Amino acid sequence: MTAAIVDAGGIKICEGDRRYAALCRGLDPRRRARPDYIRLVSDSAQVRHALEQAVNEPVSDPSRTRIAVRSGGHCHEDACGEDVRVVIDMSLMDDVHHDPAMDAVCVEAGATDGDLRKKLWLRTGKVMPGGSFPSAGIGGHVPAGGFGLLSRQHGLTVDHLYAVEVAVVGRDRRVRLVTATRDSRDEHLRELWWAHTGGGGGNFGISTRFWFRDLPDAPERVLFTAGGWKWADIDKERFARIVGNFGRFFAEHRRPGGPYDPLSASLQLTHRSQGAIRLIAQIDAGVPGARDLLARFLAAVDEDVGVRRRSLGEPHGCPTLSGLHTPVVLPWDTVERLLGPADGMRAGKHKSAYMVRPLPDEQVETLWRGLAEDVPGVARDAVVQIDSYGGAINRPAPGETAVMQRSSILRLHYQVHWPITEQGEGHLRWIRELYRSMYAATGGVPLPAFLQDDPVTDGCCIGHPDADLDDPAWNASDVPWWRLYYGRDYRRLQRVKERWDPLDVFRHPQSVRLP
Ligand SMILES: Cc1cc2nc3c(=O)[nH]c(=O)nc-3n(C[C@H](O)[C@H](O)[C@H](O)COP(=O)(O)OP(=O)(O)OC[C@H]3O[C@@H](n4cnc5c(N)ncnc54)[C@H](O)[C@@H]3O)c2cc1C
């Protein structure tokens, strides 16, 4: 085994080290790099050294020049692909503590949602409202916005971001650590902070630490339900009623400050081969009338469906959710753990869309065809997850943060997975064709609301990057990928890029480009 080098830039791992292969891949096994080396860094000073060394050393292979940063490795596109020469891995930087100087909670970029449970919630009783996957890294999750089951009540994670420390590379190739706060005197620093409130990861520098103020208390308990309708009982009309009822409920309760802000729900439209469509909902059990509010929501979704929601236990593949179709009161973190697993053993493709209106009939019909049709062996492990949006998420004014979608009611997360031993062509074709058909009226993609006369959609989520948005075969609109994620804010992000990453050191297929 080649000995790792340990110096001022942390631990340097090269091919021949037993850790190399594991550190070359992301959560999705399709995403593999073959870098010259990987740097495991433990503090901000090591990040500065490692980055300065990486940007100043000679490059021997012109096909591999990129320096990539990885925190949780959840990215499912080529953020860490074959053209990467150096990976700076943040996973050892996972501390979480109260910082009295900042009067804020400091979270290092390599901490995961799982670390936060222990190091934030157990220590302080506070939570970040976004994120339901224990292995997602804060370094990628925060600049993507950060959405989770508590967001309708408390907003996105970035709505609580006070400051960020970033290692940036100047024109002279020197690396500096800068701290950007939302009230920095220097306008450029304020803009750098803003770019971290939704401008996406891997664009401006290496984020080393984040500080959060006014984080909410975790609910002591939540009232939780997970049930579903057997696919065998579902026909096209029933499917349309479930999807329509769900969308109308959150359209009605889109504004912040209403009684349903503490309620979140996820309608998981699985492929027919999975046996049942799932509905998961939770409400803070401490709010007055929680049981009634949840009951009214469930009644609204069930209206005129004509078949009962049932337990999701066997044979529907969710033994841990068995018997929960009758709402139960659970400690808050039990639900977070119930929903969490992301295994790293399956390859996958993800797509996303925001909705400002319930799904129109033609989209519901397209979903029905995509999910109810039996495509042997193809769509077995597929789900279109419709998450409730709105409430406190819709409180910030446009432009206050870099998340442009502040009037949406639903967020759609399209997912298909397949075994790592397979190439997945059929699965990829399935999800691409379904998505293109869903937005056929607008060139195969969900346009931002401001580009539509009578808006239905509001673009895509940078937390689920999708390289197809940059491929004319799948995006026939004349709206480029960056407008779908960032809308009118892209030019502002480009100005931040020009100021803080003038050499375009931080780049990947869908990174913010220099103007
Ligand atoms: C199964 C699944 C479920 C998800 N569920 C949710 C959810 O419930 N809510 C939600 O909001 N999002 C969700 N996401 C999206 C997830 O939050 C984003 O993909 C996020 O970017 C992952 O961050 P990471 O650090 O784990 O990934 P990484 O792959 O490590 O990083 C993602 C991007 O950020 C960059 N980056 C990472 N760390 C740094 C850093 N320190 N400095 C600069 N750039 C950095 C990377 O270069 C890359 O471009 C989910 C994703 C998956 C795969």
Coordinates of C-alpha atoms and ligand atoms in Angstrom, one line a residue:
M1 CA 0.0 0.0 0.0
T2 CA 1.3 3.4 -0.9
A3 CA 1.8 5.6 2.2
A4 CA -0.4 8.6 2.4
I5 CA 1.3 12.0 2.7
V6 CA 0.3 14.1 5.6
D7 CA 1.3 17.8 5.5
A8 CA -0.1 21.3 5.9
G9 CA -2.8 20.5 3.3
G10 CA -4.2 17.4 5.2
I11 CA -4.0 13.8 4.2
K12 CA -3.0 13.2 0.5
I13 CA -4.3 9.9 -0.8
C14 CA -3.0 8.6 -4.2
E15 CA -3.7 5.5 -6.2
G16 CA -2.2 2.5 -4.4
D17 CA -3.7 3.6 -1.1
R18 CA -6.4 1.2 0.1
R19 CA -8.8 4.2 0.6
Y20 CA -8.4 5.5 -2.9
A21 CA -11.1 3.5 -4.6
A22 CA -13.7 4.3 -2.0
L23 CA -12.9 8.0 -2.1
C24 CA -13.2 8.1 -5.9
R25 CA -16.9 7.5 -6.0
G26 CA -20.0 9.4 -4.9
L27 CA -23.2 8.1 -3.4
D28 CA -24.3 7.2 -7.0
P29 CA -21.8 4.5 -8.1
R30 CA -22.0 5.8 -11.7
R31 CA -20.2 9.0 -10.5
R32 CA -16.6 8.0 -10.4
A33 CA -13.5 10.2 -10.7
R34 CA -9.9 9.0 -11.3
P35 CA -8.0 11.9 -9.8
D36 CA -4.2 12.2 -9.3
Y37 CA -5.0 12.4 -5.6
I38 CA -7.7 13.1 -3.0
R39 CA -7.1 15.5 -0.1
L40 CA -8.8 14.8 3.2
V41 CA -8.9 18.1 5.0
S42 CA -9.6 18.6 8.7
D43 CA -9.7 22.4 9.1
S44 CA -9.9 25.7 7.2
A45 CA -6.1 26.2 7.2
Q46 CA -5.6 22.8 5.6
V47 CA -8.2 23.6 3.0
R48 CA -6.3 26.8 2.2
H49 CA -3.0 25.0 1.8
A50 CA -4.4 22.1 -0.1
L51 CA -6.2 24.4 -2.6
E52 CA -3.2 26.7 -3.1
Q53 CA -1.0 23.7 -3.8
A54 CA -3.6 22.2 -6.2
V55 CA -4.0 25.4 -8.2
N56 CA -0.3 26.0 -8.5
E57 CA 1.1 22.6 -9.4
P58 CA 1.8 21.5 -13.0
V59 CA -0.9 19.6 -14.8
S60 CA 0.3 16.6 -16.8
D61 CA -2.9 15.3 -18.3
P62 CA -4.9 18.0 -20.3
S63 CA -8.0 15.8 -20.1
R64 CA -8.0 16.0 -16.3
T65 CA -7.6 19.5 -15.0
R66 CA -10.5 20.1 -12.7
I67 CA -10.4 20.6 -8.9
A68 CA -13.6 19.2 -7.4
V69 CA -14.9 19.6 -3.9
R70 CA -17.0 16.9 -2.2
S71 CA -18.8 17.0 1.1
G72 CA -21.5 14.3 1.3
G73 CA -21.1 13.0 -2.3
H74 CA -24.9 13.1 -3.0
C75 CA -24.6 14.9 -6.3
H76 CA -25.9 12.6 -9.0
E77 CA -24.4 14.4 -12.0
D78 CA -20.7 14.8 -12.9
A79 CA -19.7 17.2 -10.2
C80 CA -16.9 14.8 -9.5
G81 CA -16.4 13.1 -12.9
E82 CA -13.6 11.7 -15.1
D83 CA -12.1 15.1 -15.9
V84 CA -11.2 15.7 -12.2
R85 CA -7.5 15.9 -11.3
V86 CA -7.8 16.6 -7.6
V87 CA -10.7 16.0 -5.1
I88 CA -10.8 18.0 -1.9
D89 CA -12.9 15.9 0.4
M90 CA -14.5 17.7 3.3
S91 CA -15.9 14.7 5.2
L92 CA -13.5 15.0 8.2
M93 CA -14.6 18.6 8.8
D94 CA -17.8 17.8 10.5
D95 CA -17.8 19.8 13.7
V96 CA -21.0 21.6 14.9
H97 CA -20.8 24.1 17.8
H98 CA -22.2 27.4 19.1
D99 CA -19.8 30.2 18.2
P100 CA -20.1 33.0 20.7
A101 CA -18.1 35.5 18.6
M102 CA -20.7 35.1 15.8
D103 CA -23.6 34.5 18.1
A104 CA -24.5 31.7 15.8
V105 CA -24.3 28.0 15.3
C106 CA -21.2 27.0 13.3
V107 CA -21.4 24.0 11.1
E108 CA -18.4 22.7 9.1
A109 CA -19.0 21.8 5.5
G110 CA -18.3 18.1 5.8
A111 CA -21.0 17.6 8.5
T112 CA -24.0 15.5 7.3
D113 CA -27.6 15.8 8.2
G114 CA -27.0 12.8 10.4
D115 CA -24.2 14.7 12.2
L116 CA -26.6 17.5 12.8
R117 CA -29.0 15.2 14.6
K118 CA -26.4 14.4 17.1
K119 CA -24.3 17.5 17.3
L120 CA -27.0 20.2 16.9
W121 CA -30.3 18.7 18.0
L122 CA -29.0 16.6 20.9
R123 CA -26.8 19.4 22.2
T124 CA -29.1 22.4 21.7
G125 CA -32.6 21.1 20.8
K126 CA -32.4 23.2 17.5
V127 CA -32.7 21.9 14.0
M128 CA -32.1 22.9 10.4
P129 CA -35.5 22.9 8.6
G130 CA -34.1 21.3 5.4
G131 CA -32.8 17.8 4.6
S132 CA -34.2 14.4 5.3
F133 CA -31.2 12.2 4.2
P134 CA -28.7 11.4 7.0
S135 CA -25.8 11.2 4.5
A136 CA -26.3 14.4 2.6
G137 CA -23.4 16.8 3.1
I138 CA -23.9 20.4 4.4
G139 CA -21.3 21.7 1.9
G140 CA -23.6 20.8 -1.1
H141 CA -27.0 20.9 0.7
V142 CA -26.8 24.5 2.0
P143 CA -26.0 26.3 -1.3
A144 CA -28.7 24.2 -2.9
G145 CA -31.3 25.8 -0.6
G146 CA -32.0 23.0 1.9
F147 CA -35.6 21.8 1.9
G148 CA -37.2 19.3 4.3
L149 CA -40.2 18.2 6.4
L150 CA -40.0 21.3 8.6
S151 CA -39.6 23.8 5.8
R152 CA -43.3 24.8 5.4
Q153 CA -43.1 25.7 9.1
H154 CA -39.7 27.3 9.3
G155 CA -38.5 28.0 5.8
L156 CA -35.5 26.7 3.9
T157 CA -32.1 26.1 5.6
V158 CA -30.7 29.1 3.7
D159 CA -33.3 31.4 5.3
H160 CA -31.3 30.9 8.5
L161 CA -27.8 31.3 7.0
Y162 CA -26.0 34.2 8.6
A163 CA -22.4 33.7 7.3
V164 CA -20.1 31.5 5.3
E165 CA -16.3 31.1 5.3
V166 CA -15.0 30.4 1.8
A167 CA -11.5 29.5 0.5
V168 CA -11.2 31.6 -2.7
V169 CA -8.6 31.7 -5.4
G170 CA -7.4 35.2 -6.6
R171 CA -6.1 36.1 -10.1
D172 CA -2.6 35.7 -8.6
R173 CA -3.5 32.1 -7.7
R174 CA -3.1 32.8 -4.0
V175 CA -5.8 31.3 -1.8
R176 CA -7.5 33.4 0.9
L177 CA -10.1 32.5 3.5
V178 CA -12.9 35.1 3.5
T179 CA -15.9 35.3 5.7
A180 CA -19.1 36.7 4.1
T181 CA -22.0 37.6 6.2
R182 CA -25.5 38.8 5.3
D183 CA -24.5 42.2 6.9
S184 CA -20.9 42.5 5.7
R185 CA -19.9 46.1 5.1
D186 CA -18.2 45.1 1.8
E187 CA -20.9 44.7 -0.9
H188 CA -18.9 42.0 -2.6
L189 CA -18.8 39.9 0.6
R190 CA -22.6 40.4 1.0
E191 CA -23.0 39.2 -2.6
L192 CA -20.8 36.1 -1.8
W193 CA -23.0 35.3 1.2
W194 CA -26.1 35.8 -1.1
A195 CA -24.7 33.4 -3.7
H196 CA -24.5 30.7 -1.0
T197 CA -28.2 31.1 -0.3
G198 CA -29.3 29.0 -3.3
G199 CA -26.6 29.6 -6.0
G200 CA -25.5 25.9 -5.9
G201 CA -22.3 24.2 -4.8
G202 CA -19.0 24.1 -6.6
N203 CA -19.2 27.6 -8.1
F204 CA -17.3 30.2 -6.2
G205 CA -14.7 28.6 -3.8
I206 CA -14.6 25.9 -1.1
S207 CA -17.1 26.6 1.6
T208 CA -15.5 25.5 4.8
R209 CA -17.9 26.7 7.6
F210 CA -21.5 28.0 7.7
W211 CA -23.0 30.0 10.6
F212 CA -26.8 29.9 11.3
R213 CA -28.9 32.2 13.4
D214 CA -32.4 31.9 14.7
L215 CA -32.6 28.2 14.0
P216 CA -35.9 26.8 15.1
D217 CA -36.5 24.4 18.0
A218 CA -37.2 20.8 16.8
P219 CA -40.8 19.8 17.5
E220 CA -40.9 17.7 20.7
R221 CA -43.2 15.2 18.9
V222 CA -44.9 15.0 15.5
L223 CA -48.1 13.4 14.5
F224 CA -47.2 11.2 11.6
T225 CA -48.9 9.1 9.1
A226 CA -47.7 6.9 6.2
G227 CA -50.3 5.0 4.2
G228 CA -51.2 4.3 0.7
W229 CA -53.5 3.1 -2.0
K230 CA -53.0 -0.4 -3.5
W231 CA -52.2 0.1 -7.2
A232 CA -54.6 -2.8 -7.9
D233 CA -57.4 -0.5 -6.6
I234 CA -56.3 2.5 -8.7
D235 CA -57.7 3.4 -12.0
K236 CA -57.1 6.6 -14.0
E237 CA -59.9 8.5 -12.4
R238 CA -58.8 7.7 -8.9
F239 CA -55.2 8.5 -9.7
A240 CA -56.3 11.9 -11.0
R241 CA -58.4 12.6 -7.9
I242 CA -55.5 11.8 -5.5
V243 CA -53.0 14.0 -7.5
G244 CA -55.6 16.8 -8.0
N245 CA -56.8 16.8 -4.3
F246 CA -53.2 16.9 -3.1
G247 CA -52.3 19.8 -5.4
R248 CA -55.4 21.8 -4.6
F249 CA -54.8 21.5 -0.9
F250 CA -51.4 23.1 -1.1
A251 CA -52.5 25.7 -3.6
E252 CA -55.1 26.8 -1.0
H253 CA -52.5 26.8 1.8
R254 CA -49.6 28.3 -0.1
R255 CA -49.3 31.6 1.8
P256 CA -47.2 31.8 5.0
G257 CA -48.9 32.3 8.3
G258 CA -51.8 29.9 7.9
P259 CA -52.8 27.1 10.2
Y260 CA -51.3 24.5 7.9
D261 CA -47.8 25.8 7.9
P262 CA -46.7 23.1 10.4
L263 CA -48.0 20.4 8.1
S264 CA -45.8 18.7 5.4
A265 CA -46.7 15.9 3.1
S266 CA -45.2 13.8 0.4
L267 CA -47.2 12.0 -2.2
Q268 CA -45.0 9.3 -3.6
L269 CA -46.3 8.2 -7.0
T270 CA -44.5 4.9 -7.4
H271 CA -44.5 2.8 -10.5
R272 CA -47.3 0.3 -10.6
S273 CA -44.9 -2.6 -10.1
Q274 CA -44.2 -1.4 -6.6
G275 CA -47.7 -2.2 -5.5
A276 CA -48.9 1.0 -3.7
I277 CA -48.9 4.8 -4.0
R278 CA -47.7 6.3 -0.8
L279 CA -48.9 9.3 1.2
I280 CA -46.7 10.5 4.0
A281 CA -47.6 13.4 6.2
Q282 CA -46.4 15.0 9.4
I283 CA -47.5 17.9 11.6
D284 CA -45.9 19.4 14.7
A285 CA -47.9 17.6 17.5
G286 CA -47.5 20.7 19.7
V287 CA -49.6 23.1 17.6
P288 CA -53.1 23.6 18.8
G289 CA -55.6 21.3 17.0
A290 CA -52.8 19.3 15.3
R291 CA -54.9 16.1 15.1
D292 CA -57.8 18.0 13.5
L293 CA -55.6 19.8 11.0
L294 CA -54.0 16.5 9.9
A295 CA -57.5 14.8 9.8
R296 CA -58.8 17.6 7.6
F297 CA -55.8 17.4 5.2
L298 CA -56.2 13.6 4.9
A299 CA -60.0 14.0 4.3
A300 CA -59.2 16.5 1.6
V301 CA -56.8 14.2 -0.2
D302 CA -59.2 11.2 0.2
E303 CA -62.2 13.1 -1.2
D304 CA -64.0 11.1 -3.8
V305 CA -61.1 8.7 -4.3
G306 CA -63.5 5.8 -3.4
V307 CA -60.9 3.4 -1.9
R308 CA -59.3 3.5 1.5
R309 CA -55.7 4.3 2.3
R310 CA -54.1 1.2 3.9
S311 CA -51.0 0.2 5.7
L312 CA -47.7 0.3 3.8
G313 CA -46.3 -2.9 5.4
E314 CA -45.7 -6.0 3.4
P315 CA -46.2 -6.7 0.5
H316 CA -45.5 -3.1 -0.4
G317 CA -41.9 -3.1 0.4
C318 CA -42.0 -0.7 3.4
P319 CA -42.0 -2.9 6.6
T320 CA -40.8 0.0 8.7
L321 CA -43.9 2.0 7.8
S322 CA -46.3 -0.8 8.6
G323 CA -49.5 0.1 10.4
L324 CA -48.8 3.9 10.3
H325 CA -51.8 4.7 8.1
T326 CA -53.5 5.6 11.4
P327 CA -51.7 8.7 12.6
V328 CA -49.3 8.2 15.5
V329 CA -47.5 10.6 17.8
L330 CA -43.7 10.0 17.5
P331 CA -40.6 11.8 18.8
W332 CA -39.5 14.2 16.0
D333 CA -36.2 12.4 15.2
T334 CA -37.9 9.0 14.8
V335 CA -39.6 10.2 11.6
E336 CA -36.4 11.7 10.3
R337 CA -34.7 8.3 10.7
L338 CA -37.6 6.3 9.3
L339 CA -37.5 8.2 6.0
G340 CA -33.7 8.4 5.7
P341 CA -31.8 5.7 4.0
A342 CA -29.8 6.5 0.9
D343 CA -27.8 3.3 0.2
G344 CA -25.1 4.0 -2.3
M345 CA -25.7 0.6 -3.8
R346 CA -27.9 1.7 -6.7
A347 CA -27.3 3.9 -9.7
G348 CA -29.9 6.5 -10.4
K349 CA -31.2 9.4 -12.3
H350 CA -33.0 12.4 -10.7
K351 CA -35.0 15.3 -12.2
S352 CA -37.1 18.0 -10.6
A353 CA -39.8 20.6 -11.2
Y354 CA -41.5 23.3 -9.1
M355 CA -45.2 23.9 -9.6
V356 CA -47.0 27.2 -8.9
R357 CA -50.4 25.5 -9.7
P358 CA -51.7 22.0 -9.2
L359 CA -50.8 19.7 -12.0
P360 CA -52.9 20.3 -15.1
D361 CA -55.1 17.4 -16.3
E362 CA -52.7 16.7 -19.2
Q363 CA -49.8 16.3 -16.9
V364 CA -51.8 14.0 -14.6
E365 CA -52.7 11.9 -17.6
T366 CA -49.0 11.7 -18.7
L367 CA -48.0 10.7 -15.2
W368 CA -50.7 8.0 -15.2
R369 CA -49.4 6.6 -18.4
G370 CA -45.7 6.7 -17.3
L371 CA -46.4 5.0 -14.0
A372 CA -49.3 2.7 -14.7
E373 CA -47.9 1.2 -17.9
D374 CA -45.9 -2.0 -17.4
V375 CA -42.5 -1.8 -18.9
P376 CA -40.9 -5.1 -18.1
G377 CA -37.8 -4.7 -15.8
V378 CA -37.6 -1.0 -16.5
A379 CA -39.4 1.2 -14.1
R380 CA -39.6 -1.1 -11.2
D381 CA -37.7 1.2 -8.9
A382 CA -39.2 4.5 -9.9
V383 CA -41.1 7.2 -8.1
V384 CA -42.4 10.7 -8.8
Q385 CA -42.4 12.3 -5.4
I386 CA -44.6 15.3 -5.0
D387 CA -43.6 17.3 -1.9
S388 CA -45.7 20.0 -0.3
Y389 CA -44.1 23.4 -0.7
G390 CA -45.2 26.9 0.2
G391 CA -46.0 28.1 3.7
A392 CA -42.9 29.7 5.4
I393 CA -40.8 28.8 2.3
N394 CA -42.8 31.5 0.4
R395 CA -42.1 34.2 3.0
P396 CA -38.8 35.7 1.6
A397 CA -39.2 38.2 -1.2
P398 CA -37.7 37.3 -4.6
G399 CA -34.0 38.2 -4.7
E400 CA -33.6 38.1 -0.9
T401 CA -31.9 34.7 -1.3
A402 CA -30.6 33.0 -4.5
V403 CA -33.5 30.5 -4.4
M404 CA -35.8 31.9 -7.0
Q405 CA -38.8 29.7 -6.3
R406 CA -40.7 31.6 -3.6
S407 CA -44.2 31.2 -4.8
S408 CA -44.4 27.4 -5.5
I409 CA -46.8 25.1 -3.9
L410 CA -45.3 21.7 -4.9
R411 CA -41.8 20.3 -5.6
L412 CA -41.6 17.3 -7.9
H413 CA -38.6 14.9 -7.5
Y414 CA -38.5 12.3 -10.3
Q415 CA -36.3 9.3 -9.4
V416 CA -35.4 6.0 -11.0
H417 CA -32.8 3.5 -9.7
W418 CA -31.2 0.4 -11.0
P419 CA -28.6 -2.2 -9.8
I420 CA -24.9 -1.1 -10.1
T421 CA -24.3 -4.2 -12.2
E422 CA -26.5 -2.8 -15.0
Q423 CA -26.0 0.1 -17.4
G424 CA -29.6 1.4 -16.9
E425 CA -30.3 2.5 -20.5
G426 CA -33.9 1.4 -20.3
H427 CA -34.4 3.2 -16.9
L428 CA -32.8 6.4 -18.2
R429 CA -34.9 6.4 -21.4
W430 CA -38.0 5.8 -19.2
I431 CA -37.4 8.8 -16.9
R432 CA -36.3 11.1 -19.8
E433 CA -39.3 10.3 -21.9
L434 CA -41.7 10.7 -19.0
Y435 CA -40.2 14.1 -18.1
R436 CA -40.2 15.4 -21.7
S437 CA -43.8 14.3 -22.1
M438 CA -44.8 16.1 -18.9
Y439 CA -43.5 19.4 -20.2
A440 CA -44.2 18.8 -23.9
A441 CA -46.1 22.1 -24.2
T442 CA -42.9 24.0 -23.1
G443 CA -40.2 22.2 -25.0
G444 CA -39.8 19.3 -22.6
V445 CA -38.8 21.3 -19.5
P446 CA -40.7 23.1 -16.7
L447 CA -40.2 26.7 -17.5
P448 CA -39.8 29.4 -14.8
A449 CA -43.0 31.1 -14.0
F450 CA -41.9 34.5 -15.2
L451 CA -41.6 33.2 -18.7
Q452 CA -45.2 32.0 -18.9
D453 CA -48.4 34.1 -19.4
D454 CA -50.4 31.7 -17.2
P455 CA -47.7 30.1 -15.1
V456 CA -47.9 26.4 -14.2
T457 CA -44.3 25.5 -13.3
D458 CA -41.4 27.4 -11.9
G459 CA -38.2 25.8 -13.2
C460 CA -35.9 23.1 -11.6
C461 CA -34.0 22.5 -8.4
I462 CA -30.2 22.9 -8.4
G463 CA -30.1 20.3 -5.6
H464 CA -31.1 17.7 -8.2
P465 CA -28.9 18.7 -11.1
D466 CA -29.8 17.2 -14.4
A467 CA -27.4 17.3 -17.3
D468 CA -30.3 16.7 -19.8
L469 CA -31.4 20.3 -19.3
D470 CA -28.3 21.2 -21.3
D471 CA -29.1 18.7 -24.1
P472 CA -31.2 19.8 -27.1
A473 CA -32.5 16.2 -27.4
W474 CA -34.3 16.7 -24.0
N475 CA -34.6 20.4 -23.8
A476 CA -36.2 21.8 -27.0
S477 CA -37.2 25.1 -25.4
D478 CA -34.9 27.9 -26.0
V479 CA -34.5 28.4 -22.3
P480 CA -31.0 27.3 -21.1
W481 CA -30.4 25.2 -18.0
W482 CA -29.2 28.1 -15.9
R483 CA -32.4 30.0 -16.4
L484 CA -34.4 26.9 -15.3
Y485 CA -32.5 26.8 -12.0
Y486 CA -31.9 30.4 -11.3
G487 CA -34.3 32.5 -13.4
R488 CA -33.4 36.2 -13.4
D489 CA -30.8 35.8 -10.7
Y490 CA -28.2 34.1 -13.0
R491 CA -26.6 37.3 -14.1
R492 CA -26.1 38.3 -10.5
L493 CA -24.5 35.0 -9.7
Q494 CA -22.2 35.5 -12.7
R495 CA -21.0 38.8 -11.2
V496 CA -20.3 37.0 -8.0
K497 CA -18.4 34.4 -9.9
E498 CA -16.3 37.0 -11.7
R499 CA -15.4 38.7 -8.5
W500 CA -14.6 35.6 -6.4
D501 CA -13.5 32.9 -8.9
P502 CA -12.0 34.9 -11.8
L503 CA -9.9 32.0 -13.0
D504 CA -12.9 29.6 -13.1
V505 CA -11.2 27.1 -10.9
F506 CA -14.5 25.9 -9.6
R507 CA -16.4 24.4 -12.5
H508 CA -18.5 21.4 -13.4
P509 CA -20.9 20.8 -16.3
Q510 CA -23.6 23.1 -14.7
S511 CA -21.5 25.5 -12.8
V512 CA -22.1 29.3 -13.0
R513 CA -20.1 30.5 -16.0
L514 CA -17.9 33.6 -16.0
P515 CA -19.8 36.5 -17.7
Ligands
LIG1 C1 -31.6 10.6 -2.6 C2 -31.5 12.1 -2.4 C3 -32.4 12.8 -1.6 C4 -32.3 14.2 -1.4 N1 -33.2 14.8 -0.6 C5 -33.1 16.1 -0.4 C6 -34.0 16.8 0.5 O1 -34.8 16.2 1.1 N2 -33.9 18.1 0.6 C7 -33.0 18.9 -0.1 O2 -33.0 20.1 0.0 N3 -32.1 18.3 -1.0 C8 -32.2 16.9 -1.1 N4 -31.3 16.3 -2.0 C9 -30.3 17.1 -2.7 C10 -29.1 17.3 -1.9 O3 -29.2 18.1 -0.8 C11 -28.0 17.9 -2.9 O4 -27.8 17.0 -3.9 C12 -26.8 18.4 -2.2 O5 -26.0 19.1 -3.2 C13 -25.9 17.3 -1.7 O6 -24.8 17.7 -1.1 P1 -23.5 16.8 -0.8 O7 -22.5 17.6 -0.1 O8 -24.0 15.5 -0.2 O9 -23.1 16.4 -2.3 P2 -21.7 16.6 -3.1 O10 -21.8 15.7 -4.2 O11 -20.5 16.4 -2.2 O12 -21.8 18.1 -3.5 C14 -22.8 18.6 -4.4 C15 -22.3 19.8 -5.1 O13 -21.8 20.8 -4.2 C16 -20.4 21.0 -4.3 N5 -19.8 21.1 -3.0 C17 -19.9 20.2 -2.0 N6 -19.2 20.6 -0.9 C18 -18.8 21.8 -1.2 C19 -18.0 22.8 -0.5 N7 -17.6 22.5 0.8 N8 -17.7 23.9 -1.0 C20 -18.0 24.2 -2.3 N9 -18.7 23.3 -3.1 C21 -19.1 22.1 -2.5 C22 -19.9 19.9 -5.1 O14 -18.7 20.2 -5.8 C23 -21.1 19.5 -6.0 O15 -21.1 20.4 -7.1 C24 -31.3 14.9 -2.1 C25 -30.4 14.2 -3.0 C26 -30.5 12.9 -3.1 C27 -29.5 12.2 -4.0

